[in-house]
Amino acid sequence: MCRLLGYLGEPILLDAILYKPEHSLIVQSYEPREMTSGVLNADGFGLGWYHPHLDTDPFTYKNVQPIWSDVNLPSISRYVESGCAIGYVRSATSGQAVDLSNCQPFQNDRLLFVHNGFVKNFRQTLYRPIRDRLSDTIYQSINGTTDSEHIFGLFVNELTAANMTLEAALQNTLKTVAELANFHQVEFSANIIISDGHQLVASRFAAQKTPPSLYWLRDDLNFPNSVIIASEPLFAGNWHECPVQSIISTGVERDIEIYPIL
């Protein structure tokens, strides 16, 4: 299991959400409170963010080292400012390589994607069925071996094939993977955060098991006019647990919309 973080709101320096909270993503990498599989997130990390003023593709920073051992990140996070950012710390599924090709966030043009969860025995179960549903362009764009990147590929395939909203494409993607998981009788979980720089769209979802933890917070005194989505609360505040089998979405007005995955 991994730990996820998404921020949408007023531009802030990244260290405000990475380092300063008492239960920050850094702390969650070595002392998570609500992980149900594993005890550390030491198999790398990744960050993605959007320019606070220019309409450009997002930026990413990844490392296969534990996030607490990256000597560059404290300085980078005190320099980079953004109004939309996502991140994760990784606990690699057994058998998956710890290398940059498997390091999130995954990117496609303006989109950034992080995933906490797994498909059990992915290479022997859903690897081929998912790839068979991808266009040749999306198929060729997959560089790594993780279930996470293949789920992202399926999401991009849905989004581009029918010009859907992010929410609709994510719902269709999760339903497709759940149907495949049910057919092959394998466990599958997918806490996901996706952004295009203007929205955060997340899911808390699983088939044949309980989904990992996921919370949201809006308009905290320290983060006004902002929404934070996180695997675990970063600090004491009015955090709300995301309902299971649901999608949560927020946009430029910071309104929270929650949709059941039907």
Short mmCIF file of C-alpha atoms in Angstrom, two decimals, residues 15-214:
data_model
loop_
_atom_site.label_atom_id
_atom_site.label_comp_id
_atom_site.label_asym_id
_atom_site.label_seq_id
_atom_site.Cartn_x
_atom_site.Cartn_y
_atom_site.Cartn_z
CA ASP A 15 6.71 22.25 2.07
CA ALA A 16 3.50 23.57 3.66
CA ILE A 17 1.84 20.21 2.97
CA LEU A 18 4.90 17.96 2.64
CA TYR A 19 6.87 18.83 5.77
CA LYS A 20 5.10 21.22 8.12
CA PRO A 21 2.00 19.20 9.13
CA GLU A 22 2.48 17.01 12.20
CA HIS A 23 1.42 13.90 10.24
CA SER A 24 2.76 14.98 6.87
CA LEU A 25 3.36 12.74 3.88
CA ILE A 26 6.98 12.50 5.05
CA VAL A 27 5.86 11.15 8.44
CA GLN A 28 3.37 8.81 6.79
CA SER A 29 6.21 7.26 4.82
CA TYR A 30 7.78 5.81 7.99
CA GLU A 31 4.94 5.99 10.54
CA PRO A 32 1.59 5.47 8.80
CA ARG A 33 -1.42 5.06 11.06
CA GLU A 34 -3.98 3.42 8.80
CA MET A 35 -2.12 1.15 6.40
CA THR A 36 -3.54 -2.36 6.26
CA SER A 37 -0.65 -3.88 4.32
CA GLY A 38 3.00 -3.20 5.15
CA VAL A 39 4.50 -0.90 7.76
CA LEU A 40 6.69 1.44 5.67
CA ASN A 41 6.49 3.39 2.42
CA ALA A 42 10.18 3.19 1.59
CA ASP A 43 10.14 2.20 -2.10
CA GLY A 44 10.31 5.66 -3.59
CA PHE A 45 8.03 8.65 -3.95
CA GLY A 46 6.79 11.15 -6.49
CA LEU A 47 5.35 14.63 -6.69
CA GLY A 48 3.49 16.41 -9.46
CA TRP A 49 2.44 20.03 -9.60
CA TYR A 50 1.13 22.74 -11.92
CA HIS A 51 2.51 26.22 -12.49
CA PRO A 52 0.61 28.72 -10.33
CA HIS A 53 0.25 31.27 -13.16
CA LEU A 54 1.10 29.75 -16.56
CA ASP A 55 -1.06 27.26 -18.47
CA THR A 56 1.59 24.59 -19.00
CA ASP A 57 1.92 20.83 -18.68
CA PRO A 58 2.62 19.72 -15.11
CA PHE A 59 6.01 19.14 -13.54
CA THR A 60 7.11 15.98 -11.75
CA TYR A 61 9.88 14.97 -9.36
CA LYS A 62 10.47 11.28 -8.61
CA ASN A 63 12.96 9.19 -6.70
CA VAL A 64 13.29 5.49 -5.89
CA GLN A 65 14.81 6.31 -2.51
CA PRO A 66 12.63 6.72 0.58
CA ILE A 67 11.25 10.24 0.70
CA TRP A 68 12.92 10.89 4.07
CA SER A 69 16.37 10.29 2.58
CA ASP A 70 16.12 12.66 -0.39
CA VAL A 71 18.47 15.54 0.43
CA ASN A 72 17.16 17.73 -2.39
CA LEU A 73 13.46 17.64 -1.56
CA PRO A 74 13.52 20.02 1.45
CA SER A 75 15.05 22.78 -0.68
CA ILE A 76 12.87 22.05 -3.70
CA SER A 77 9.69 22.10 -1.61
CA ARG A 78 10.63 25.48 -0.10
CA TYR A 79 11.08 26.87 -3.62
CA VAL A 80 8.24 25.37 -5.67
CA GLU A 81 4.87 27.13 -5.36
CA SER A 82 1.67 25.68 -6.75
CA GLY A 83 -2.09 25.83 -6.39
CA CYS A 84 -2.50 22.21 -7.50
CA ALA A 85 -0.24 19.34 -6.52
CA ILE A 86 -0.37 15.61 -5.91
CA GLY A 87 2.07 13.21 -4.33
CA TYR A 88 2.59 9.72 -3.02
CA VAL A 89 5.01 7.57 -1.07
CA ARG A 90 5.36 4.00 -2.30
CA SER A 91 5.19 0.62 -0.69
CA ALA A 92 5.89 -1.60 -3.68
CA THR A 93 3.77 -4.68 -4.33
CA SER A 94 5.83 -7.83 -4.01
CA GLY A 95 7.45 -8.68 -7.33
CA GLN A 96 7.23 -5.16 -8.75
CA ALA A 97 10.53 -3.48 -9.60
CA VAL A 98 11.58 -0.43 -7.62
CA ASP A 99 12.67 1.79 -10.51
CA LEU A 100 11.67 5.11 -12.03
CA SER A 101 9.48 3.54 -14.71
CA ASN A 102 7.21 2.28 -11.93
CA CYS A 103 7.32 5.51 -9.93
CA GLN A 104 4.21 7.68 -9.78
CA PRO A 105 2.69 10.12 -10.55
CA PHE A 106 2.03 8.93 -14.08
CA GLN A 107 1.44 11.65 -16.64
CA ASN A 108 -0.40 12.01 -19.93
CA ASP A 109 -0.35 15.55 -21.34
CA ARG A 110 -2.09 17.67 -18.67
CA LEU A 111 -3.13 14.72 -16.52
CA LEU A 112 -1.42 13.47 -13.37
CA PHE A 113 -2.39 10.21 -11.66
CA VAL A 114 -1.51 8.46 -8.39
CA HIS A 115 -2.88 5.15 -7.12
CA ASN A 116 -2.94 3.45 -3.73
CA GLY A 117 -4.03 -0.17 -3.97
CA PHE A 118 -3.31 -3.28 -5.95
CA VAL A 119 -4.57 -6.02 -8.23
CA LYS A 120 -3.67 -9.31 -6.63
CA ASN A 121 -1.37 -11.41 -8.82
CA PHE A 122 -1.62 -8.73 -11.49
CA ARG A 123 0.73 -10.31 -14.07
CA GLN A 124 -1.15 -13.61 -13.92
CA THR A 125 -4.67 -12.16 -13.85
CA LEU A 126 -5.60 -8.73 -15.22
CA TYR A 127 -2.40 -7.70 -17.04
CA ARG A 128 -3.46 -9.10 -20.40
CA PRO A 129 -7.22 -8.32 -20.14
CA ILE A 130 -6.50 -4.64 -19.40
CA ARG A 131 -3.92 -4.31 -22.18
CA ASP A 132 -6.35 -5.88 -24.65
CA ARG A 133 -8.74 -2.97 -24.03
CA LEU A 134 -6.21 -0.24 -24.82
CA SER A 135 -5.74 1.61 -28.08
CA ASP A 136 -2.37 1.07 -29.70
CA THR A 137 -1.27 4.61 -28.73
CA ILE A 138 -2.08 4.08 -25.06
CA TYR A 139 -0.66 0.55 -25.15
CA GLN A 140 2.67 1.85 -26.43
CA SER A 141 2.75 4.65 -23.85
CA ILE A 142 3.00 2.28 -20.87
CA ASN A 143 6.64 2.13 -19.77
CA GLY A 144 6.45 0.23 -16.49
CA THR A 145 4.98 -2.99 -15.16
CA THR A 146 2.64 -1.90 -12.39
CA ASP A 147 -1.08 -2.44 -12.10
CA SER A 148 -1.26 1.30 -11.31
CA GLU A 149 0.06 2.42 -14.69
CA HIS A 150 -2.21 -0.02 -16.51
CA ILE A 151 -5.25 1.34 -14.65
CA PHE A 152 -4.13 4.82 -15.66
CA GLY A 153 -3.82 3.63 -19.26
CA LEU A 154 -7.36 2.30 -19.13
CA PHE A 155 -8.53 5.63 -17.69
CA VAL A 156 -6.85 7.65 -20.47
CA ASN A 157 -8.32 5.24 -23.01
CA GLU A 158 -11.82 5.88 -21.64
CA LEU A 159 -11.29 9.63 -21.43
CA THR A 160 -10.02 10.07 -24.99
CA ALA A 161 -12.30 7.56 -26.70
CA ALA A 162 -15.55 9.21 -25.65
CA ASN A 163 -14.51 12.74 -24.59
CA MET A 164 -15.86 12.16 -21.08
CA THR A 165 -15.50 14.13 -17.88
CA LEU A 166 -12.77 13.00 -15.50
CA GLU A 167 -15.42 11.69 -13.12
CA ALA A 168 -17.23 9.63 -15.77
CA ALA A 169 -13.99 8.20 -17.17
CA LEU A 170 -12.83 7.21 -13.69
CA GLN A 171 -16.16 5.58 -12.88
CA ASN A 172 -16.10 3.58 -16.14
CA THR A 173 -12.50 2.56 -15.52
CA LEU A 174 -13.19 1.29 -12.02
CA LYS A 175 -16.29 -0.59 -13.13
CA THR A 176 -14.33 -2.25 -15.93
CA VAL A 177 -11.51 -3.32 -13.63
CA ALA A 178 -14.02 -4.52 -11.02
CA GLU A 179 -15.79 -6.64 -13.64
CA LEU A 180 -12.48 -8.15 -14.72
CA ALA A 181 -11.48 -8.75 -11.09
CA ASN A 182 -14.79 -10.45 -10.41
CA PHE A 183 -14.43 -12.67 -13.48
CA HIS A 184 -10.92 -13.71 -12.48
CA GLN A 185 -11.82 -13.88 -8.77
CA VAL A 186 -9.03 -11.58 -7.61
CA GLU A 187 -8.90 -8.78 -5.05
CA PHE A 188 -8.59 -5.25 -6.37
CA SER A 189 -8.44 -1.87 -4.67
CA ALA A 190 -8.08 1.58 -6.14
CA ASN A 191 -7.75 4.75 -4.16
CA ILE A 192 -6.84 7.17 -6.93
CA ILE A 193 -6.23 10.90 -7.27
CA ILE A 194 -6.27 12.48 -10.73
CA SER A 195 -5.76 16.10 -11.71
CA ASP A 196 -5.69 18.23 -14.83
CA GLY A 197 -4.54 21.31 -12.93
CA HIS A 198 -8.07 22.62 -12.43
CA GLN A 199 -9.72 19.68 -10.67
CA LEU A 200 -8.97 16.95 -8.20
CA VAL A 201 -10.93 13.76 -8.80
CA ALA A 202 -10.39 10.87 -6.41
CA SER A 203 -11.82 7.46 -5.66
CA ARG A 204 -12.10 5.15 -2.69
CA PHE A 205 -12.96 1.79 -4.16
CA ALA A 206 -12.31 -1.94 -3.90
CA ALA A 207 -13.63 -5.29 -5.08
CA GLN A 208 -13.68 -8.27 -2.70
CA LYS A 209 -12.01 -6.25 0.09
CA THR A 210 -12.30 -3.04 2.11
CA PRO A 211 -10.78 0.01 0.37
CA PRO A 212 -7.78 1.78 1.92
CA SER A 213 -8.39 4.91 3.99
CA LEU A 214 -9.05 8.27 2.31
#
